[in-house]
PDB file of C-alpha atoms in Angstrom:
ATOM      1  CA  MET A   1       7.008  19.556  -3.321  1.00 62.00           C
ATOM      2  CA  GLY A   2       5.246  17.180  -5.643  1.00 66.00           C
ATOM      3  CA  THR A   3       6.810  15.733  -8.753  1.00 71.00           C
ATOM      4  CA  ILE A   4       4.459  15.991 -11.708  1.00 75.00           C
ATOM      5  CA  PHE A   5       5.051  14.667 -15.203  1.00 79.00           C
ATOM      6  CA  HIS A   6       2.790  16.078 -17.876  1.00 80.00           C
ATOM      7  CA  ASP A   7       1.516  14.149 -20.896  1.00 83.00           C
ATOM      8  CA  ASP A   8       1.640  16.299 -24.036  1.00 82.00           C
ATOM      9  CA  ARG A   9      -1.898  15.156 -24.938  1.00 83.00           C
ATOM     10  CA  GLY A  10      -3.034  17.624 -22.257  1.00 85.00           C
ATOM     11  CA  LEU A  11      -1.494  20.694 -23.900  1.00 85.00           C
ATOM     12  CA  HIS A  12      -3.986  23.299 -25.067  1.00 84.00           C
ATOM     13  CA  GLU A  13      -3.728  26.864 -26.284  1.00 88.00           C
ATOM     14  CA  GLY A  14      -5.524  29.730 -24.594  1.00 88.00           C
ATOM     15  CA  PRO A  15      -5.282  33.422 -23.752  1.00 91.00           C
ATOM     16  CA  LYS A  16      -2.428  34.436 -21.488  1.00 88.00           C
ATOM     17  CA  TRP A  17      -3.733  35.010 -17.964  1.00 85.00           C
ATOM     18  CA  ASP A  18      -2.224  38.505 -17.569  1.00 91.00           C
ATOM     19  CA  LYS A  19      -2.416  39.580 -21.257  1.00 90.00           C
ATOM     20  CA  PRO A  20      -5.585  38.104 -22.804  1.00 90.00           C
ATOM     21  CA  GLU A  21      -4.658  39.441 -26.245  1.00 93.00           C
ATOM     22  CA  GLU A  22      -1.642  37.062 -26.284  1.00 91.00           C
ATOM     23  CA  LYS A  23      -1.792  33.268 -26.564  1.00 92.00           C
ATOM     24  CA  MET A  24       0.107  30.691 -24.502  1.00 89.00           C
ATOM     25  CA  MET A  25       0.196  26.919 -24.024  1.00 85.00           C
ATOM     26  CA  TYR A  26      -1.424  25.475 -20.894  1.00 85.00           C
ATOM     27  CA  LYS A  27      -0.822  22.059 -19.332  1.00 83.00           C
ATOM     28  CA  SER A  28      -3.910  20.258 -18.073  1.00 84.00           C
ATOM     29  CA  LEU A  29      -3.490  18.646 -14.644  1.00 85.00           C
ATOM     30  CA  GLU A  30      -5.851  15.880 -15.809  1.00 90.00           C
ATOM     31  CA  TRP A  31      -3.046  14.657 -18.087  1.00 90.00           C
ATOM     32  CA  SER A  32      -0.425  14.598 -15.330  1.00 88.00           C
ATOM     33  CA  ILE A  33       1.325  11.752 -13.544  1.00 85.00           C
ATOM     34  CA  TRP A  34       1.948  12.399  -9.839  1.00 81.00           C
ATOM     35  CA  PHE A  35       4.868  10.242  -8.778  1.00 78.00           C
ATOM     36  CA  GLY A  36       4.852   8.078  -5.700  1.00 71.00           C
ATOM     37  CA  GLY A  37       1.537   6.232  -5.540  1.00 73.00           C
ATOM     38  CA  GLN A  38       1.353   2.765  -4.024  1.00 76.00           C
ATOM     39  CA  GLY A  39       1.826  -0.041  -6.524  1.00 80.00           C
ATOM     40  CA  ARG A  40       3.058   2.269  -9.276  1.00 85.00           C
ATOM     41  CA  ILE A  41       5.868   1.167 -11.575  1.00 89.00           C
ATOM     42  CA  TYR A  42       7.989   3.693 -13.430  1.00 91.00           C
ATOM     43  CA  ARG A  43      10.544   3.216 -16.192  1.00 95.00           C
ATOM     44  CA  ILE A  44      11.896   6.405 -17.702  1.00 94.00           C
ATOM     45  CA  ARG A  45      14.129   7.804 -20.417  1.00 96.00           C
ATOM     46  CA  ILE A  46      15.319  11.379 -19.677  1.00 95.00           C
ATOM     47  CA  PHE A  47      16.633  13.604 -22.492  1.00 96.00           C
ATOM     48  CA  ASN A  48      18.707  16.768 -22.013  1.00 95.00           C
ATOM     49  CA  LYS A  49      18.000  19.949 -24.014  1.00 94.00           C
ATOM     50  CA  ARG A  50      20.171  18.658 -26.905  1.00 95.00           C
ATOM     51  CA  GLY A  51      18.118  15.454 -27.130  1.00 95.00           C
ATOM     52  CA  ARG A  52      20.748  13.136 -25.634  1.00 97.00           C
ATOM     53  CA  ILE A  53      19.691  10.514 -23.084  1.00 97.00           C
ATOM     54  CA  VAL A  54      21.017  11.400 -19.621  1.00 96.00           C
ATOM     55  CA  TYR A  55      19.258   8.536 -17.794  1.00 97.00           C
ATOM     56  CA  GLU A  56      17.364   5.441 -18.841  1.00 97.00           C
ATOM     57  CA  GLY A  57      15.990   2.869 -16.422  1.00 96.00           C
ATOM     58  CA  PRO A  58      13.606   2.312 -13.532  1.00 96.00           C
ATOM     59  CA  LEU A  59      12.578   4.862 -10.926  1.00 93.00           C
ATOM     60  CA  THR A  60      11.904   3.581  -7.432  1.00 92.00           C
ATOM     61  CA  ARG A  61      10.717   5.752  -4.547  1.00 91.00           C
ATOM     62  CA  ASP A  62      13.472   6.138  -1.932  1.00 92.00           C
ATOM     63  CA  LYS A  63      11.836   6.715   1.453  1.00 92.00           C
ATOM     64  CA  ILE A  64      15.234   7.145   3.146  1.00 95.00           C
ATOM     65  CA  LYS A  65      16.210  10.030   0.830  1.00 94.00           C
ATOM     66  CA  ILE A  66      12.784  11.603   1.317  1.00 92.00           C
ATOM     67  CA  GLY A  67      13.257  11.406   5.106  1.00 94.00           C
ATOM     68  CA  LYS A  68      16.746  12.896   4.914  1.00 95.00           C
ATOM     69  CA  GLU A  69      15.248  15.813   2.980  1.00 94.00           C
ATOM     70  CA  LYS A  70      12.756  16.294   5.844  1.00 93.00           C
ATOM     71  CA  TYR A  71       9.839  15.191   3.634  1.00 91.00           C
ATOM     72  CA  ARG A  72      10.018  18.286   1.438  1.00 91.00           C
ATOM     73  CA  TYR A  73       9.601  16.098  -1.645  1.00 89.00           C
ATOM     74  CA  ASN A  74       6.957  13.456  -2.278  1.00 86.00           C
ATOM     75  CA  PHE A  75       9.246  11.498  -4.621  1.00 88.00           C
ATOM     76  CA  LEU A  76      13.007  11.008  -4.850  1.00 92.00           C
ATOM     77  CA  PRO A  77      14.360   8.055  -6.854  1.00 93.00           C
ATOM     78  CA  LYS A  78      16.879   5.503  -5.564  1.00 95.00           C
ATOM     79  CA  GLU A  79      18.565   5.369  -8.947  1.00 96.00           C
ATOM     80  CA  LEU A  80      19.623   9.040  -9.157  1.00 95.00           C
ATOM     81  CA  THR A  81      21.174  11.408  -6.660  1.00 95.00           C
ATOM     82  CA  THR A  82      18.842  14.017  -5.198  1.00 94.00           C
ATOM     83  CA  LYS A  83      20.870  16.740  -6.893  1.00 95.00           C
ATOM     84  CA  GLN A  84      20.603  15.062 -10.327  1.00 95.00           C
ATOM     85  CA  TRP A  85      16.869  14.441  -9.986  1.00 94.00           C
ATOM     86  CA  LEU A  86      16.070  17.975  -8.858  1.00 92.00           C
ATOM     87  CA  SER A  87      18.269  19.404 -11.629  1.00 94.00           C
ATOM     88  CA  TYR A  88      16.437  17.370 -14.295  1.00 93.00           C
ATOM     89  CA  CYS A  89      13.057  18.442 -12.888  1.00 89.00           C
ATOM     90  CA  GLU A  90      14.070  22.112 -12.616  1.00 90.00           C
ATOM     91  CA  LYS A  91      15.331  22.163 -16.207  1.00 92.00           C
ATOM     92  CA  GLU A  92      12.092  20.466 -17.328  1.00 88.00           C
ATOM     93  CA  TYR A  93      13.898  17.873 -19.400  1.00 92.00           C
ATOM     94  CA  LYS A  94      11.794  15.891 -21.855  1.00 91.00           C
ATOM     95  CA  VAL A  95      11.068  12.302 -20.792  1.00 92.00           C
ATOM     96  CA  GLU A  96       9.479   9.154 -22.077  1.00 93.00           C
ATOM     97  CA  LEU A  97       7.702   7.511 -19.170  1.00 91.00           C
ATOM     98  CA  TYR A  98       6.438   3.949 -19.092  1.00 91.00           C
ATOM     99  CA  THR A  99       4.123   3.346 -16.155  1.00 89.00           C
ATOM    100  CA  ASN A 100       1.069   1.459 -14.987  1.00 89.00           C
ATOM    101  CA  GLU A 101      -0.385   4.711 -13.587  1.00 88.00           C
ATOM    102  CA  ILE A 102      -3.460   6.090 -15.362  1.00 89.00           C
ATOM    103  CA  THR A 103      -4.048   9.855 -15.764  1.00 90.00           C
ATOM    104  CA  GLU A 104      -7.298  11.411 -14.527  1.00 91.00           C
ATOM    105  CA  ALA A 105      -8.246  12.288 -18.118  1.00 92.00           C
ATOM    106  CA  LEU A 106      -8.047   8.624 -19.138  1.00 92.00           C
ATOM    107  CA  LYS A 107      -9.954   7.582 -16.001  1.00 93.00           C
ATOM    108  CA  LYS A 108     -12.796   9.877 -17.068  1.00 93.00           C
ATOM    109  CA  GLU A 109     -12.642   8.837 -20.726  1.00 92.00           C
ATOM    110  CA  TYR A 110     -12.730   5.102 -19.896  1.00 94.00           C
ATOM    111  CA  ASN A 111     -14.967   5.426 -16.799  1.00 93.00           C
ATOM    112  CA  ILE A 112     -12.360   3.768 -14.557  1.00 94.00           C
ATOM    113  CA  LYS A 113     -13.604   3.333 -10.992  1.00 93.00           C
ATOM    114  CA  PHE A 114     -10.573   1.604  -9.452  1.00 94.00           C
ATOM    115  CA  ASP A 115      -6.895   2.521  -9.109  1.00 91.00           C
ATOM    116  CA  ILE A 116      -3.524   0.759  -9.152  1.00 90.00           C
ATOM    117  CA  GLY A 117      -2.688  -0.571  -5.680  1.00 89.00           C
ATOM    118  CA  GLU A 118      -6.327  -0.492  -4.533  1.00 92.00           C
ATOM    119  CA  VAL A 119      -7.668  -3.418  -2.492  1.00 94.00           C
ATOM    120  CA  VAL A 120     -10.903  -4.684  -4.059  1.00 96.00           C
ATOM    121  CA  ARG A 121     -13.291  -7.614  -3.628  1.00 95.00           C
ATOM    122  CA  ASP A 122     -12.816 -10.404  -6.212  1.00 95.00           C
ATOM    123  CA  ASP A 123     -16.452 -11.097  -7.123  1.00 94.00           C
ATOM    124  CA  LEU A 124     -15.462 -13.613  -9.813  1.00 94.00           C
ATOM    125  CA  THR A 125     -13.924 -16.124  -7.415  1.00 92.00           C
ATOM    126  CA  SER A 126     -15.488 -14.907  -4.127  1.00 87.00           C
ATOM    127  CA  GLU A 127     -12.178 -15.807  -2.490  1.00 84.00           C
ATOM    128  CA  GLY A 128     -11.738 -12.451  -0.817  1.00 88.00           C
ATOM    129  CA  ASP A 129      -9.716  -9.317  -1.370  1.00 94.00           C
ATOM    130  CA  VAL A 130      -7.172  -8.769  -4.140  1.00 95.00           C
ATOM    131  CA  VAL A 131      -4.904  -5.871  -5.108  1.00 94.00           C
ATOM    132  CA  ILE A 132      -5.078  -4.208  -8.522  1.00 94.00           C
ATOM    133  CA  LEU A 133      -1.627  -4.484 -10.107  1.00 92.00           C
ATOM    134  CA  ASN A 134      -2.307  -3.082 -13.566  1.00 92.00           C
ATOM    135  CA  ILE A 135      -5.040  -1.645 -15.787  1.00 94.00           C
ATOM    136  CA  THR A 136      -5.155  -2.158 -19.547  1.00 93.00           C
ATOM    137  CA  LEU A 137      -7.143   0.008 -21.936  1.00 94.00           C
ATOM    138  CA  GLY A 138      -8.704  -1.153 -25.197  1.00 92.00           C
ATOM    139  CA  GLU A 139      -8.724   1.623 -27.773  1.00 86.00           C
ATOM    140  CA  LYS A 140     -11.414   0.309 -30.121  1.00 85.00           C
ATOM    141  CA  ASN A 141     -14.388   0.064 -27.745  1.00 86.00           C
ATOM    142  CA  LYS A 142     -12.998   1.896 -24.681  1.00 89.00           C
ATOM    143  CA  THR A 143     -12.748  -1.399 -22.781  1.00 93.00           C
ATOM    144  CA  VAL A 144     -10.929  -1.735 -19.453  1.00 95.00           C
ATOM    145  CA  GLY A 145      -9.139  -4.772 -18.061  1.00 95.00           C
ATOM    146  CA  TYR A 146      -7.921  -5.128 -14.501  1.00 96.00           C
ATOM    147  CA  TRP A 147      -5.016  -7.330 -13.447  1.00 95.00           C
ATOM    148  CA  VAL A 148      -5.069  -8.482  -9.829  1.00 95.00           C
ATOM    149  CA  ASN A 149      -2.839 -10.623  -7.614  1.00 94.00           C
ATOM    150  CA  SER A 150      -4.740 -13.867  -8.201  1.00 92.00           C
ATOM    151  CA  GLN A 151      -3.744 -17.008 -10.086  1.00 90.00           C
ATOM    152  CA  TYR A 152      -7.248 -17.633 -11.421  1.00 91.00           C
ATOM    153  CA  LEU A 153      -7.368 -16.611 -15.118  1.00 92.00           C
ATOM    154  CA  MET A 154      -3.843 -15.214 -14.636  1.00 92.00           C
ATOM    155  CA  GLY A 155      -5.359 -12.361 -12.614  1.00 93.00           C
ATOM    156  CA  GLY A 156      -7.392 -10.844 -15.462  1.00 95.00           C
ATOM    157  CA  ARG A 157     -10.731  -9.306 -14.477  1.00 96.00           C
ATOM    158  CA  HIS A 158     -13.498  -7.366 -16.195  1.00 95.00           C
ATOM    159  CA  PRO A 159     -14.785  -4.256 -14.367  1.00 95.00           C
ATOM    160  CA  TRP A 160     -17.967  -6.103 -13.292  1.00 95.00           C
ATOM    161  CA  GLU A 161     -15.928  -8.943 -11.725  1.00 95.00           C
ATOM    162  CA  ILE A 162     -14.483  -6.754  -8.947  1.00 96.00           C
ATOM    163  CA  SER A 163     -16.093  -4.337  -6.513  1.00 94.00           C
ATOM    164  CA  LYS A 164     -15.148  -1.720  -3.937  1.00 94.00           C
ATOM    165  CA  VAL A 165     -14.557  -2.830  -0.368  1.00 93.00           C
ATOM    166  CA  ASP A 166     -16.875  -1.112   2.110  1.00 91.00           C
ATOM    167  CA  TRP A 167     -14.295  -0.617   4.844  1.00 91.00           C
ATOM    168  CA  LYS A 168     -16.760   0.984   7.268  1.00 94.00           C
ATOM    169  CA  LYS A 169     -19.206  -1.907   6.971  1.00 92.00           C
ATOM    170  CA  ARG A 170     -16.373  -4.425   7.362  1.00 90.00           C
ATOM    171  CA  TYR A 171     -15.140  -2.647  10.497  1.00 93.00           C
ATOM    172  CA  GLU A 172     -18.631  -2.615  12.006  1.00 94.00           C
ATOM    173  CA  GLU A 173     -19.087  -6.332  11.250  1.00 92.00           C
ATOM    174  CA  ASP A 174     -15.721  -7.131  12.856  1.00 92.00           C
ATOM    175  CA  MET A 175     -16.629  -5.100  15.942  1.00 94.00           C
ATOM    176  CA  LYS A 176     -19.955  -6.953  16.199  1.00 93.00           C
ATOM    177  CA  LYS A 177     -18.161 -10.356  15.903  1.00 92.00           C
ATOM    178  CA  ASN A 178     -15.632  -9.310  18.544  1.00 93.00           C
ATOM    179  CA  GLU A 179     -18.421  -8.232  20.888  1.00 91.00           C
ATOM    180  CA  GLN A 180     -20.268 -11.524  20.359  1.00 90.00           C
ATOM    181  CA  ALA A 181     -17.058 -13.495  21.011  1.00 89.00           C
ATOM    182  CA  ARG A 182     -16.409 -11.458  24.172  1.00 88.00           C
ATOM    183  CA  LYS A 183     -19.956 -12.153  25.468  1.00 86.00           C
ATOM    184  CA  LYS A 184     -19.609 -15.845  24.634  1.00 85.00           C
ATOM    185  CA  ASP A 185     -16.335 -15.956  26.628  1.00 84.00           C
ATOM    186  CA  GLU A 186     -17.978 -14.180  29.572  1.00 83.00           C
ATOM    187  CA  ASN A 187     -20.895 -16.637  29.532  1.00 82.00           C
ATOM    188  CA  SER A 188     -18.615 -19.685  29.336  1.00 78.00           C
ATOM    189  CA  ASN A 189     -16.553 -18.414  32.308  1.00 70.00           C
ATOM    190  CA  ASP A 190     -19.650 -18.177  34.513  1.00 63.00           C
TER     191      ASP A 190
END
């Protein structure tokens, strides 16, 4: 089972699927956060039905709990018991979530090509590969800033200063180098 948190900006009204004459509220998957991605950071405030906070703090993926549950869940937090977490999810408690994860709707709106945790080429420094740690969004001009694990300029990069890694091409180049090194070793042994 996946754990999905829905951003209220994705709510929209439409006809009920089985009774088109009636209206209902739909939740757009584009405005959802799917817990558990690599490099994601979550801090949450969970409210019960009466509006009281039942948990406030970080959420960290617990691989041991997930294994004990025979991988039925894609996300179980270290900070809460499995029973508590599943109860909160089942009751659909309201939450305030602070995360570095970006919804698909925002990725489309801002034309974001990279993701948190993705390994990319640092074209600004040409020093090699870096990992995207965070993405910031500018509201005025729909600007995007990437924060990578580099000390240069405190890790800040514009979208044109990083590029995708062509893993297939890199693999083929490595295989070619290995083959050349093998042939060179064979020739030197003769």
